[in-house]
Amino acid sequence: LLPADALRVPSVRGGLVVVGSHVPQTTAQLERVHASCDAARVEVSVPDVLDPRRRSAELARAGAVMNAALASGRDAVVFTSREPVMGSDATAGLEVGRSVSDALVAVVRQLAVTPRFLVAKGGITSSDVATRGLDVRRAVVLGQALPGVPVWRLGPETRFPGLAYVLFPGNVGSASALADLVGRLRGA
């Protein structure tokens, strides 16, 4: 497993955790992160991002809170609201998921500073944040932050060249795994 120093850059900026997965395991891990650290909680309201009249304002609000925290040296956890929102059928359900993922990408695209560390939680979330939020086209796999949790070094074409990016799948790790990792990255 990679040491914490390989997963963060020396900086006075805060680190960023982006959580999109809605599996019960991720929700339990998110609760542990909230309980174990004083990171800024940036909840992205799913009902608001699904409402075309409120979407832009919600994304702007989330981006502003995230950037203010990071710029002040405080870590930020950007996460989607946890209450389930279902579509009327399978196709509508996929559209809801796509719209929520697009919202997280839009928040990440607002990053105004290089975060000290960057973790994305959820398989689709990790993929979308990488390719559409950070413009990753190539990366070097450095190893693992935890068993089953890969770490990439972002390529020169990305928004943050050389940054270590932790891809934390939704159903991986114990209830404390995400909080433990964030604690390591924070130097706790």
Short mmCIF file of C-alpha atoms in Angstrom, two decimals:
data_model
loop_
_atom_site.label_atom_id
_atom_site.label_comp_id
_atom_site.label_asym_id
_atom_site.label_seq_id
_atom_site.Cartn_x
_atom_site.Cartn_y
_atom_site.Cartn_z
CA LEU A 1 0.00 0.00 0.00
CA LEU A 2 1.18 3.49 -0.82
CA PRO A 3 2.18 5.80 2.03
CA ALA A 4 0.11 8.96 2.60
CA ASP A 5 2.93 11.17 1.29
CA ALA A 6 2.56 9.57 -2.14
CA LEU A 7 -1.15 10.48 -2.18
CA ARG A 8 -0.97 14.19 -1.43
CA VAL A 9 0.94 17.24 -2.54
CA PRO A 10 2.65 19.63 -0.11
CA SER A 11 0.21 22.50 0.08
CA VAL A 12 -1.63 24.85 2.38
CA ARG A 13 -4.81 24.02 0.45
CA GLY A 14 -7.37 21.54 1.67
CA GLY A 15 -8.00 18.08 0.29
CA LEU A 16 -11.12 17.02 -1.57
CA VAL A 17 -13.32 13.92 -1.26
CA VAL A 18 -16.16 13.48 -3.78
CA VAL A 19 -18.85 10.91 -2.89
CA GLY A 20 -21.53 9.87 -5.35
CA SER A 21 -22.18 6.19 -4.70
CA HIS A 22 -25.49 5.44 -3.02
CA VAL A 23 -24.83 1.88 -1.89
CA PRO A 24 -25.41 1.38 1.85
CA GLN A 25 -21.71 0.71 2.43
CA THR A 26 -20.76 4.11 1.00
CA THR A 27 -23.39 5.89 3.07
CA ALA A 28 -22.02 4.25 6.23
CA GLN A 29 -18.48 5.24 5.23
CA LEU A 30 -19.59 8.82 4.56
CA GLU A 31 -21.19 9.01 8.02
CA ARG A 32 -17.88 7.89 9.56
CA VAL A 33 -15.99 10.59 7.64
CA HIS A 34 -18.41 13.24 8.92
CA ALA A 35 -18.03 11.95 12.49
CA SER A 36 -14.23 11.74 12.40
CA CYS A 37 -13.12 15.02 10.83
CA ASP A 38 -14.10 18.65 10.61
CA ALA A 39 -14.04 18.84 6.81
CA ALA A 40 -16.51 21.18 5.16
CA ARG A 41 -19.66 19.25 4.28
CA VAL A 42 -20.80 20.17 0.79
CA GLU A 43 -24.08 18.36 0.23
CA VAL A 44 -25.36 18.53 -3.33
CA SER A 45 -29.14 18.31 -3.21
CA VAL A 46 -30.32 15.69 -5.69
CA PRO A 47 -33.87 17.13 -5.86
CA ASP A 48 -32.36 20.55 -6.67
CA VAL A 49 -30.05 19.26 -9.42
CA LEU A 50 -32.96 17.36 -10.97
CA ASP A 51 -35.07 20.54 -11.11
CA PRO A 52 -33.99 22.64 -14.13
CA ARG A 53 -35.05 25.84 -12.31
CA ARG A 54 -32.80 25.17 -9.30
CA ARG A 55 -29.92 23.20 -10.84
CA SER A 56 -27.59 26.07 -11.75
CA ALA A 57 -27.94 27.79 -8.40
CA GLU A 58 -27.31 24.53 -6.49
CA LEU A 59 -24.18 23.74 -8.52
CA ALA A 60 -22.86 27.30 -8.10
CA ARG A 61 -23.50 27.14 -4.34
CA ALA A 62 -21.75 23.78 -3.95
CA GLY A 63 -18.76 24.93 -6.02
CA ALA A 64 -18.41 28.15 -4.03
CA VAL A 65 -18.51 26.34 -0.66
CA MET A 66 -16.00 23.73 -1.90
CA ASN A 67 -13.58 26.35 -3.24
CA ALA A 68 -13.81 28.53 -0.12
CA ALA A 69 -12.99 25.55 2.08
CA LEU A 70 -10.07 24.38 -0.05
CA ALA A 71 -8.60 27.87 -0.44
CA SER A 72 -8.70 28.39 3.34
CA GLY A 73 -6.82 25.12 3.91
CA ARG A 74 -9.87 23.18 5.07
CA ASP A 75 -10.70 19.80 3.56
CA ALA A 76 -14.04 19.44 1.78
CA VAL A 77 -16.33 16.46 1.30
CA VAL A 78 -18.67 16.94 -1.67
CA PHE A 79 -21.48 14.40 -1.57
CA THR A 80 -24.92 13.86 -2.99
CA SER A 81 -27.93 13.93 -0.71
CA ARG A 82 -28.63 10.44 0.55
CA GLU A 83 -32.40 10.14 0.12
CA PRO A 84 -33.10 7.89 -2.88
CA VAL A 85 -34.70 9.47 -5.95
CA MET A 86 -36.12 6.92 -8.34
CA GLY A 87 -37.23 7.24 -11.91
CA SER A 88 -40.63 6.04 -13.06
CA ASP A 89 -38.99 3.13 -14.92
CA ALA A 90 -35.53 1.72 -15.63
CA THR A 91 -34.79 4.27 -18.35
CA ALA A 92 -35.85 7.19 -16.17
CA GLY A 93 -33.79 5.76 -13.31
CA LEU A 94 -30.69 5.74 -15.52
CA GLU A 95 -31.40 9.34 -16.51
CA VAL A 96 -31.59 10.34 -12.83
CA GLY A 97 -28.22 8.68 -12.22
CA ARG A 98 -26.70 10.37 -15.24
CA SER A 99 -27.99 13.77 -14.18
CA VAL A 100 -26.62 13.35 -10.65
CA SER A 101 -23.24 12.24 -11.97
CA ASP A 102 -23.22 15.23 -14.32
CA ALA A 103 -23.86 17.47 -11.32
CA LEU A 104 -20.85 16.11 -9.41
CA VAL A 105 -18.71 16.58 -12.50
CA ALA A 106 -19.94 20.17 -12.79
CA VAL A 107 -18.95 20.86 -9.18
CA VAL A 108 -15.48 19.34 -9.69
CA ARG A 109 -15.03 21.39 -12.87
CA GLN A 110 -15.35 24.49 -10.69
CA LEU A 111 -12.18 23.62 -8.75
CA ALA A 112 -10.21 26.86 -8.56
CA VAL A 113 -7.17 25.49 -6.68
CA THR A 114 -5.21 22.26 -6.74
CA PRO A 115 -6.44 20.21 -3.79
CA ARG A 116 -3.85 18.72 -1.43
CA PHE A 117 -5.40 15.30 -2.14
CA LEU A 118 -8.32 14.03 -4.21
CA VAL A 119 -10.46 10.98 -3.49
CA ALA A 120 -13.56 9.98 -5.49
CA LYS A 121 -15.92 7.43 -3.93
CA GLY A 122 -18.06 5.29 -6.22
CA GLY A 123 -17.22 3.46 -9.44
CA ILE A 124 -19.18 5.68 -11.84
CA THR A 125 -18.32 8.75 -9.77
CA SER A 126 -14.59 7.97 -9.95
CA SER A 127 -14.73 7.40 -13.69
CA ASP A 128 -16.82 10.48 -14.49
CA VAL A 129 -14.83 12.79 -12.20
CA ALA A 130 -11.60 11.56 -13.82
CA THR A 131 -12.58 11.75 -17.47
CA ARG A 132 -15.09 14.61 -17.49
CA GLY A 133 -14.21 16.57 -14.36
CA LEU A 134 -10.42 16.41 -14.55
CA ASP A 135 -9.96 15.72 -18.29
CA VAL A 136 -7.89 12.59 -17.68
CA ARG A 137 -6.85 10.86 -20.90
CA ARG A 138 -3.93 8.92 -19.42
CA ALA A 139 -2.57 8.18 -16.01
CA VAL A 140 0.03 6.03 -14.35
CA VAL A 141 -1.25 3.53 -11.79
CA LEU A 142 0.90 4.11 -8.71
CA GLY A 143 -0.51 1.30 -6.61
CA GLN A 144 -3.19 1.10 -3.95
CA ALA A 145 -4.24 3.37 -1.11
CA LEU A 146 -6.10 0.43 0.48
CA PRO A 147 -6.75 -3.08 -0.82
CA GLY A 148 -8.91 -2.67 -3.93
CA VAL A 149 -8.53 1.14 -3.99
CA PRO A 150 -6.25 2.18 -6.88
CA VAL A 151 -4.30 5.42 -7.11
CA TRP A 152 -3.46 7.14 -10.39
CA ARG A 153 -0.88 9.84 -11.10
CA LEU A 154 -2.71 12.20 -13.48
CA GLY A 155 -1.18 12.87 -16.90
CA PRO A 156 0.06 16.20 -18.28
CA GLU A 157 -3.17 16.85 -20.23
CA THR A 158 -5.31 16.97 -17.08
CA ARG A 159 -6.44 20.00 -15.15
CA PHE A 160 -4.03 19.05 -12.33
CA PRO A 161 -0.99 17.33 -13.89
CA GLY A 162 0.87 15.00 -11.56
CA LEU A 163 -1.81 14.95 -8.86
CA ALA A 164 -2.45 11.59 -7.20
CA TYR A 165 -6.09 10.58 -7.69
CA VAL A 166 -7.65 7.93 -5.43
CA LEU A 167 -10.47 5.90 -7.04
CA PHE A 168 -12.46 4.34 -4.20
CA PRO A 169 -15.13 1.90 -5.50
CA GLY A 170 -18.54 2.03 -3.80
CA ASN A 171 -18.65 -1.48 -2.34
CA VAL A 172 -15.04 -1.65 -1.16
CA GLY A 173 -13.72 -1.33 2.37
CA SER A 174 -15.00 -1.56 5.90
CA ALA A 175 -17.34 0.99 7.46
CA SER A 176 -14.30 2.96 8.66
CA ALA A 177 -12.13 2.58 5.52
CA LEU A 178 -12.91 5.94 3.93
CA ALA A 179 -12.55 7.80 7.25
CA ASP A 180 -9.27 5.98 7.94
CA LEU A 181 -7.94 6.94 4.50
CA VAL A 182 -9.02 10.57 4.87
CA GLY A 183 -7.35 10.63 8.29
CA ARG A 184 -4.10 9.35 6.77
CA LEU A 185 -4.26 11.91 3.99
CA ARG A 186 -4.89 14.70 6.46
CA GLY A 187 -1.88 13.55 8.47
CA ALA A 188 -3.99 12.65 11.51
#
